[in-house]
Short mmCIF file of C-alpha atoms in Angstrom, two decimals:
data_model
loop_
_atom_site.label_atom_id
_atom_site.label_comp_id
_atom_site.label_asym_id
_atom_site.label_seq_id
_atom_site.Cartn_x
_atom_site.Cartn_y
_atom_site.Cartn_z
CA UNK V 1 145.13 268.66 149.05
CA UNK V 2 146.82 266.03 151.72
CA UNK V 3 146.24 262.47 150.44
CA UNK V 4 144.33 260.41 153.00
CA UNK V 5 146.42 258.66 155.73
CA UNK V 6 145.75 254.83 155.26
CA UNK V 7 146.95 252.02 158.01
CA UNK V 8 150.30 251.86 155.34
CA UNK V 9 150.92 255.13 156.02
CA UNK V 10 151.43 254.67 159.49
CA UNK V 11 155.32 255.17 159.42
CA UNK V 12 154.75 258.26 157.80
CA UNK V 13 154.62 261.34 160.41
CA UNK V 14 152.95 264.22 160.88
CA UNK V 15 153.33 267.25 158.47
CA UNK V 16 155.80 269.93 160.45
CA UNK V 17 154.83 273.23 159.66
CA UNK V 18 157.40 275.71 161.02
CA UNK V 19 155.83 279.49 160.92
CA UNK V 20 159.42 280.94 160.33
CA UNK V 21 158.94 285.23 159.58
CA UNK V 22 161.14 284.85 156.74
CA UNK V 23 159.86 281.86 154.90
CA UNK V 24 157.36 279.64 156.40
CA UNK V 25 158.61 275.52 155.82
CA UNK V 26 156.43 272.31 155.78
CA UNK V 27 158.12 268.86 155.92
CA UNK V 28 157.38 265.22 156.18
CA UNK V 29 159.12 262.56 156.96
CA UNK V 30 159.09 258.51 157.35
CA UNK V 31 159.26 257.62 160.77
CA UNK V 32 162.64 255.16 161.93
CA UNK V 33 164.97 256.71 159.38
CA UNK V 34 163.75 259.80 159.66
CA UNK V 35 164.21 260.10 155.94
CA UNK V 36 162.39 263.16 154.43
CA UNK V 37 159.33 262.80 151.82
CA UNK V 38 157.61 265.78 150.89
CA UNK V 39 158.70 269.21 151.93
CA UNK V 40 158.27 273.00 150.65
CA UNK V 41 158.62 276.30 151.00
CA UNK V 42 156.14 278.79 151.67
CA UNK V 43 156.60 282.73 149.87
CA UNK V 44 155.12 285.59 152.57
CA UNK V 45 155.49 289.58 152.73
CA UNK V 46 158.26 290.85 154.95
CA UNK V 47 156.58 291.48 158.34
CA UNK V 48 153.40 289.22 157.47
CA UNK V 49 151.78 288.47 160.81
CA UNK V 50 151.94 285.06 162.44
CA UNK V 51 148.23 284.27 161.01
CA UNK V 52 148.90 285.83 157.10
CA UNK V 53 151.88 283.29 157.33
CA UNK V 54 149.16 280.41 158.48
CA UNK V 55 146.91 281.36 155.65
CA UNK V 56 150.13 281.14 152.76
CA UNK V 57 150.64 278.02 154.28
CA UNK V 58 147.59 276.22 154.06
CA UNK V 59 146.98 277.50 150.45
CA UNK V 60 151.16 275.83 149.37
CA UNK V 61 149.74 272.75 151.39
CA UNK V 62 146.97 272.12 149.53
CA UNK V 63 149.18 271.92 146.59
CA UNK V 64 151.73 269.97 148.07
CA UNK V 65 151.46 266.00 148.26
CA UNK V 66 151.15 265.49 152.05
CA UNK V 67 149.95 262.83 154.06
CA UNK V 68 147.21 262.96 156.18
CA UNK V 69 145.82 266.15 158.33
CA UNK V 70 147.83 266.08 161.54
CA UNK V 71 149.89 269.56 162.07
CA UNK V 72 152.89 270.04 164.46
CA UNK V 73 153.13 273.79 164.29
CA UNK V 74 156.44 275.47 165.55
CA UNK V 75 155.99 279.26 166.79
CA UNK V 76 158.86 281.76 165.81
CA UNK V 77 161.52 282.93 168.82
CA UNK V 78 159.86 286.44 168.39
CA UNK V 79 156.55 285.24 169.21
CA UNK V 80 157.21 283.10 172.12
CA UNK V 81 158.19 284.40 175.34
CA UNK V 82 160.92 282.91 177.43
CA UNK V 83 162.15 282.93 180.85
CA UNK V 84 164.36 280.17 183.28
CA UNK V 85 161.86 279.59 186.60
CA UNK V 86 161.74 277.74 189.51
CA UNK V 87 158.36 275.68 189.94
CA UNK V 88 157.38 273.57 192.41
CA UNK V 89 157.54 270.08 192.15
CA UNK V 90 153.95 269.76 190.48
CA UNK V 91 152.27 267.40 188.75
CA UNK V 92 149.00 267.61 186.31
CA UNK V 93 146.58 270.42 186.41
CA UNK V 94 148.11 271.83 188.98
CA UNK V 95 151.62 272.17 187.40
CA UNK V 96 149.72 273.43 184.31
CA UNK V 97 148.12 276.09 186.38
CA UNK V 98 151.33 277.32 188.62
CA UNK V 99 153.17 277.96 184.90
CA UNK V 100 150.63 279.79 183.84
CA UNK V 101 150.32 282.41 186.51
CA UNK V 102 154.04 282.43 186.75
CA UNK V 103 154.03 283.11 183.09
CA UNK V 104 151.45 285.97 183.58
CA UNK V 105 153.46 287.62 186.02
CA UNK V 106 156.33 287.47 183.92
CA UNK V 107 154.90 288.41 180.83
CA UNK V 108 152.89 291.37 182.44
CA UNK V 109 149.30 289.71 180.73
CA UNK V 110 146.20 288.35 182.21
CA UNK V 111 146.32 284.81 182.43
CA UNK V 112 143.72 284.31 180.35
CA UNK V 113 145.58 286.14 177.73
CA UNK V 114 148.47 283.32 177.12
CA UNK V 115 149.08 279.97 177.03
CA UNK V 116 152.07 278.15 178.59
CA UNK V 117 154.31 275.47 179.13
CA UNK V 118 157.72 274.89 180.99
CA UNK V 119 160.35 272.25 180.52
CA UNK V 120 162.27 270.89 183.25
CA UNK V 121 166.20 271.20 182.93
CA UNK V 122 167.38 269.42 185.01
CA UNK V 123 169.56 271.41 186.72
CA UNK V 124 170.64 270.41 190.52
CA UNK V 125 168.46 271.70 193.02
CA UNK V 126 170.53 274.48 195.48
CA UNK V 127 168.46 274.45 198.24
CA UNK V 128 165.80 271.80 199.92
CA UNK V 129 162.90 274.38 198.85
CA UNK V 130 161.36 271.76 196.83
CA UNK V 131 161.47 273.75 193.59
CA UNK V 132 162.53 272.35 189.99
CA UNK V 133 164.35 274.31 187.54
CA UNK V 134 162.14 275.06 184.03
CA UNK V 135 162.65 276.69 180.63
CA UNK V 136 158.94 278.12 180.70
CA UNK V 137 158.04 279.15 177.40
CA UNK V 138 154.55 281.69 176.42
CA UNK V 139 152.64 282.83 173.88
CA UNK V 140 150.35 285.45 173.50
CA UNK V 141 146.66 283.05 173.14
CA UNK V 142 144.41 285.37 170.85
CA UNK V 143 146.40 285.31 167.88
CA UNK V 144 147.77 281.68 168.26
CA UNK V 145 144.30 280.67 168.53
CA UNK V 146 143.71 282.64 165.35
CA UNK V 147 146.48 280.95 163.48
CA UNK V 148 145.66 277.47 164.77
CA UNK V 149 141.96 278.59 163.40
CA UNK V 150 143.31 278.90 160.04
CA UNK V 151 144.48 275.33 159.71
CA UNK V 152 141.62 274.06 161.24
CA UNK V 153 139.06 275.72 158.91
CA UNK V 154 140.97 274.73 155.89
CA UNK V 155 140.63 270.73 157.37
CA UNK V 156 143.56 270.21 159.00
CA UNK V 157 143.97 269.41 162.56
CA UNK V 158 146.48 270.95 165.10
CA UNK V 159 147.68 268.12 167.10
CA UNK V 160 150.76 269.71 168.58
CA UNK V 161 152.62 273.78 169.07
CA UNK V 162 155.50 274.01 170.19
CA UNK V 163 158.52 276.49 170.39
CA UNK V 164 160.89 276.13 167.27
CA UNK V 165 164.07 275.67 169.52
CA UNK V 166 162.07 272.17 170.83
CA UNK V 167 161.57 271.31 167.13
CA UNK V 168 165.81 272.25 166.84
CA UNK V 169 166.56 270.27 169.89
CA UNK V 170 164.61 266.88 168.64
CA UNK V 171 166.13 267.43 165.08
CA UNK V 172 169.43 267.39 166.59
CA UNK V 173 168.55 264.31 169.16
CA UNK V 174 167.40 261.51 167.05
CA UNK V 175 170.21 259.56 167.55
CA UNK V 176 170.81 260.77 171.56
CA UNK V 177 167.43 259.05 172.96
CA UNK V 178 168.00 256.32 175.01
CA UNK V 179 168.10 256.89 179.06
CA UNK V 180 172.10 256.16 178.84
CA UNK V 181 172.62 258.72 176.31
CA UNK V 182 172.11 261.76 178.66
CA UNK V 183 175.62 261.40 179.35
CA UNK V 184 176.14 263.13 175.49
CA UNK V 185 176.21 266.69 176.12
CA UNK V 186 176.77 269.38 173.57
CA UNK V 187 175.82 272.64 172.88
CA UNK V 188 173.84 273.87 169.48
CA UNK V 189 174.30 277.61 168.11
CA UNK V 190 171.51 277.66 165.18
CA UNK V 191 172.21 281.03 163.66
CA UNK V 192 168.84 282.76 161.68
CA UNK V 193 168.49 286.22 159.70
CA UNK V 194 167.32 288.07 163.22
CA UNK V 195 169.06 286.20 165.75
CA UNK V 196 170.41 283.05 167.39
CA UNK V 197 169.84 280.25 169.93
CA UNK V 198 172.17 278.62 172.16
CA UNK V 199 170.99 275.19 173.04
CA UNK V 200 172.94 272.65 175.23
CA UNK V 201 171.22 269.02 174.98
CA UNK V 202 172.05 266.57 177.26
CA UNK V 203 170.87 263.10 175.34
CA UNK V 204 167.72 264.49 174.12
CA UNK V 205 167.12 266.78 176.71
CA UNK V 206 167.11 270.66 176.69
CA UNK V 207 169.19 271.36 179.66
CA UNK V 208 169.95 275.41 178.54
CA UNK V 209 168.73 277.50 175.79
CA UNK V 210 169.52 281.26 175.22
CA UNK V 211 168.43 283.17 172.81
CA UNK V 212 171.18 285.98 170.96
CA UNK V 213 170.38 288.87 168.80
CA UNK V 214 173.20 288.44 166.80
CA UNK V 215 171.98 286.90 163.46
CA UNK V 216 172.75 287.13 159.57
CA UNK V 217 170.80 290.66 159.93
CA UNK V 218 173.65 291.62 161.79
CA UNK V 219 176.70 290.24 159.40
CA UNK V 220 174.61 291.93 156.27
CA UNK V 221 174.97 295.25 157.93
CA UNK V 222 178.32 294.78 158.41
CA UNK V 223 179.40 293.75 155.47
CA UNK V 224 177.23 296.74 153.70
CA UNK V 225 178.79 299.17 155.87
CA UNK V 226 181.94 298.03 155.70
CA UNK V 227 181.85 297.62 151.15
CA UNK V 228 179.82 300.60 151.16
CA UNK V 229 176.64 298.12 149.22
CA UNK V 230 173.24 298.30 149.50
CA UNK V 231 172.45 295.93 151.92
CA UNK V 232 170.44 293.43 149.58
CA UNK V 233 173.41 293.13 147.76
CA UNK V 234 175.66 292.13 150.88
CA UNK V 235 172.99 289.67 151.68
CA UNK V 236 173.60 288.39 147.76
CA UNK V 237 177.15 288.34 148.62
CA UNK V 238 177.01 286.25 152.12
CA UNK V 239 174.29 283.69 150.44
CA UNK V 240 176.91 283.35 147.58
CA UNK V 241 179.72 282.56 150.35
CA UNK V 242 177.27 280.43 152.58
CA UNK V 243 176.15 278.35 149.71
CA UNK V 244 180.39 277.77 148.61
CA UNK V 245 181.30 277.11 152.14
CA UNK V 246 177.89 273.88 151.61
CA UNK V 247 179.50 273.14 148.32
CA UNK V 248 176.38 274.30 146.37
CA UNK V 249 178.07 277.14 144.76
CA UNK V 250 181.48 278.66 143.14
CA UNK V 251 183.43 280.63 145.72
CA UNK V 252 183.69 284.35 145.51
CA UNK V 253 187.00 285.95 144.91
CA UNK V 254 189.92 286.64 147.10
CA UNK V 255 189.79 290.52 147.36
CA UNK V 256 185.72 290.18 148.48
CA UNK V 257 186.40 287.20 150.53
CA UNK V 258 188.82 289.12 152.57
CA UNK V 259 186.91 291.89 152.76
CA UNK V 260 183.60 290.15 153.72
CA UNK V 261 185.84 288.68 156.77
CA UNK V 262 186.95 291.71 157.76
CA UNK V 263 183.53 293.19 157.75
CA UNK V 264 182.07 289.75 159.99
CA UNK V 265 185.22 289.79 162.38
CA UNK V 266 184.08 291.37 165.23
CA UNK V 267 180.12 290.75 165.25
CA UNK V 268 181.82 286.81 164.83
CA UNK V 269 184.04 287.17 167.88
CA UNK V 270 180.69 288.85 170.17
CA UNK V 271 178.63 286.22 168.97
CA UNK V 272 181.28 283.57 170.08
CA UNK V 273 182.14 284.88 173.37
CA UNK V 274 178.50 284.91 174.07
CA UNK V 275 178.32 281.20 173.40
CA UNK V 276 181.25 280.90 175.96
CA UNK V 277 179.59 282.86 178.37
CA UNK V 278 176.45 280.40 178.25
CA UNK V 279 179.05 277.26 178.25
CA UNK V 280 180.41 278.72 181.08
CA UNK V 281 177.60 279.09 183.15
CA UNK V 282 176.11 275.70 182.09
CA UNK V 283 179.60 274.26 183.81
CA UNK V 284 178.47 276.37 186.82
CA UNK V 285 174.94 274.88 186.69
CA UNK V 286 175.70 271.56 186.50
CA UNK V 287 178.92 271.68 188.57
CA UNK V 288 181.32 270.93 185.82
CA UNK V 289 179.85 269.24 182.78
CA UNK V 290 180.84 270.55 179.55
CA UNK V 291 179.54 269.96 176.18
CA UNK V 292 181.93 267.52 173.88
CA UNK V 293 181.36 269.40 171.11
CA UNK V 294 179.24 272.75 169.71
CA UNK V 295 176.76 271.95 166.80
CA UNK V 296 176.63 275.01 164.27
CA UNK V 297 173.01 274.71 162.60
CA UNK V 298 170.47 276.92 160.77
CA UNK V 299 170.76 279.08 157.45
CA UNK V 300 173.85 280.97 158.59
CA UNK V 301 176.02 278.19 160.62
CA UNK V 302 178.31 277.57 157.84
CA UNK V 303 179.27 281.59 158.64
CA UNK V 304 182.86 280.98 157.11
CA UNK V 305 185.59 281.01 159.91
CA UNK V 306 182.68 280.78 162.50
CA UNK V 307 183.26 277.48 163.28
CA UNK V 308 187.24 278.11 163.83
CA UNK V 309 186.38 281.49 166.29
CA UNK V 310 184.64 279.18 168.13
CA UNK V 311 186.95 276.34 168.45
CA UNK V 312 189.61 278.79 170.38
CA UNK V 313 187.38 280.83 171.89
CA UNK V 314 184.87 277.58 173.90
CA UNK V 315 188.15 275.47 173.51
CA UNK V 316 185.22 272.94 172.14
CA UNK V 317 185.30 270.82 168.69
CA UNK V 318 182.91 272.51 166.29
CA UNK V 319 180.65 270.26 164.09
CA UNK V 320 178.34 270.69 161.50
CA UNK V 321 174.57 269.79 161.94
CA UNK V 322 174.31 267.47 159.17
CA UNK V 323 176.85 265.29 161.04
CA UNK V 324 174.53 265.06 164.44
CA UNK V 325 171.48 264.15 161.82
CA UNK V 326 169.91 260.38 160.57
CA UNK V 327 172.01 259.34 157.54
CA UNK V 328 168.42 259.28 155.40
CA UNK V 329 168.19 263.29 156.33
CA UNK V 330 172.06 264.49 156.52
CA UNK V 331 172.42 263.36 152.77
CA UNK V 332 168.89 264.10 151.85
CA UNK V 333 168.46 265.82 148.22
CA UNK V 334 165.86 268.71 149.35
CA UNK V 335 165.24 269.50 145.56
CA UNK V 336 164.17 265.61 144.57
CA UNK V 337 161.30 266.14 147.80
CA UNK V 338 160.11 269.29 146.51
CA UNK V 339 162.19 272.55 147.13
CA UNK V 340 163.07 274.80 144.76
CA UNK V 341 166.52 276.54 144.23
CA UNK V 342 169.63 275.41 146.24
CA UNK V 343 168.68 274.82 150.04
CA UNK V 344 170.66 272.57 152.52
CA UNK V 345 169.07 270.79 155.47
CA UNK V 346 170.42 273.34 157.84
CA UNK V 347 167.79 275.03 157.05
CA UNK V 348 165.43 273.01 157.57
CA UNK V 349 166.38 272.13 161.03
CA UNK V 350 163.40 273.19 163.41
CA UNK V 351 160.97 272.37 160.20
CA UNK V 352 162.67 268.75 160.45
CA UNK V 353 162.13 268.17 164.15
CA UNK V 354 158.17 269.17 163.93
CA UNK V 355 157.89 266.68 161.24
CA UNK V 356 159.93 264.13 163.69
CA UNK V 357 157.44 264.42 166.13
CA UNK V 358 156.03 260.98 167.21
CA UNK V 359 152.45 259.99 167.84
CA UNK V 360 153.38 257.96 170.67
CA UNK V 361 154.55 261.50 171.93
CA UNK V 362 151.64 262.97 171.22
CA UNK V 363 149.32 260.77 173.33
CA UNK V 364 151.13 260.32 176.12
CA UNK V 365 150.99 264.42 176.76
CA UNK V 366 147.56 264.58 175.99
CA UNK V 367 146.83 261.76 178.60
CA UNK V 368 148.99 263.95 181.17
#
């Protein structure tokens, strides 16, 4: 059960639970250098729904060491909805209420049967319309409220739910968030099993995101069709090359190396030339910016070669997410916190940023 949160724990931040549909994370960390303290992973059935993977987390909670009761939950891509808007330059309740019935519309549901937000981007206006451009995210609100119930029945209390690619985008941000820094652009590709996000972050600021099919799904079906494997045992053989390209593991030999790179090549190159597609029209958006530099995150960022593909093909330097994270979490040792087996802090990205979530943040959006 979560110890009680006493006045010295008040550096310490919320618990971040990300509801990921292959393994479910929970984090904490100390506030100011963002150094990780407790974190875990949660075991679930292939396909469990968004509230079985609540309930498996609440029971691995209440075994972990936690501080305190306060939740920031972070909602899988598949579950939220996502479209780019123009809103009207609203503020309060009534701002809540236009993304909402735009989000209805969109979604084809009753308004009643979601819940919504929208992010502003930004972006320059094109006309004199009065409309802002927004990332407007939505969730179906039946089964999130189901979820959410879990927590709350087993004593902990929901103070924030957000999309994971917010958690990604703070993760990435903590040391882009003064006013001056919006003038550091760069883009994020955080690559999962079923797909991948495009991000471009300007300061701490979500200024695109785009989400790609193309995840390590897609490079162990390659690689199975392409060694004639099962396909569990090209995943086995990817992990094994991931976790040598982190330096947590030997490197695989020559012959399979090659082969596995063959097999990759082309799903690389799509997934690539999508992320210069979405560079591109960020330049168009913002009449010329360009990112400094593209940030490969998640499980399947060190994709080996991945990094280099992208390099010609955005004409971009390509950096790894540990290098755009607080020293205290970029050399954090996940196994002395609590996870078992080898596991790097790329993935642990989005679960990170939940647990990075101020209170001072909190308030002030409740209060809007």
């Amino acid at each position: 059960m979560s110890r009680t949160r006493f006045p010295w724990n008040r550096l310490v931040g919320p618990i971040g639970l990300d509801l990921s549909p292959d393994a479910p994370r929970v984090m904490q960390v100390r506030h100011g250098p963002d150094a990780p303290l407790h974190a875990t992973t949660v075991r679930v059935a292939p396909g469990a729904t968004l509230v079985e993977r609540a309930s498996a987390s609440v029971q691995q909670m209440r075994r972990a060491n936690f501080t305190g009761r306060e939740v920031v939950v972070g909602l899988p891509s598949g579950f939220v909805r996502m479209a780019v808007t123009r809103l009207p330059q609203l503020r309060g309740p009534d701002a809540r209420e236009a993304v909402a019935w735009e989000a209805a519309e969109r979604c084809g549901m009753a308004r009643e049967a979601l819940v919504a937000d929208a992010l502003p981007t930004g972006a320059p206006s094109n006309s004199h319309e009065g409309k802002e451009e927004h990332l407007m995210v939505a969730a179906p609100a039946e089964e999130l409220s189901e979820a959410l119930g879990v927590l709350v029945d087993a004593g902990y209390e929901p103070v924030a739910v957000e999309p994971r690619f917010a958690a990604i985008a703070r993760a990435l941000s903590r040391r882009s968030r003064r006013d001056a820094d919006v003038a550091d652009v760069r883009a994020v590709l955080h690559i999962e099993q079923e797909g991948s996000v495009v991000l471009v972050l300007r300061g701490d600021r979500i200024s695109f995101c785009r989400e790609i099919p193309t995840g390590g799904a897609v490079l162990d079906r390659a690689v199975a069709e392409r060694l004639s494997v099962p396909i569990e045992s090209a995943a086995a053989l990817r992990a094994s090359r991931l976790a040598a390209m982190r330096g947590l593991g030997s490197p695989v030999d020559t012959v399979t190396e090659e082969a596995a790179l063959g097999a990759t090549r082309a799903a690389l190159d799509a997934l690539a030339g999508e992320v210069a597609l979405c560079l591109r029209y960020f330049g168009v958006t913002f009449r010329g910016g360009q990112p400094a530099r593209v940030v490969l995150s998640g499980p399947h960022g060190a994709e080996p070669r991945l990094a280099g593909i992208i390099e010609e093909s955005c004409r971009s330097t390509v950096v790894s997410c540990e290098a755009e994270l607080p020293n205290a979490a970029g050399s954090a040792d996940l196994g002395a916190i609590g996870v078992a087996g080898q596991s790097s802090m790329a993935d642990w990205i989005a679960c990170f940023g939940l647990a990075c979530r101020s209170r001072a943040l909190m308030l002030s959006e409740a209060a809007a």
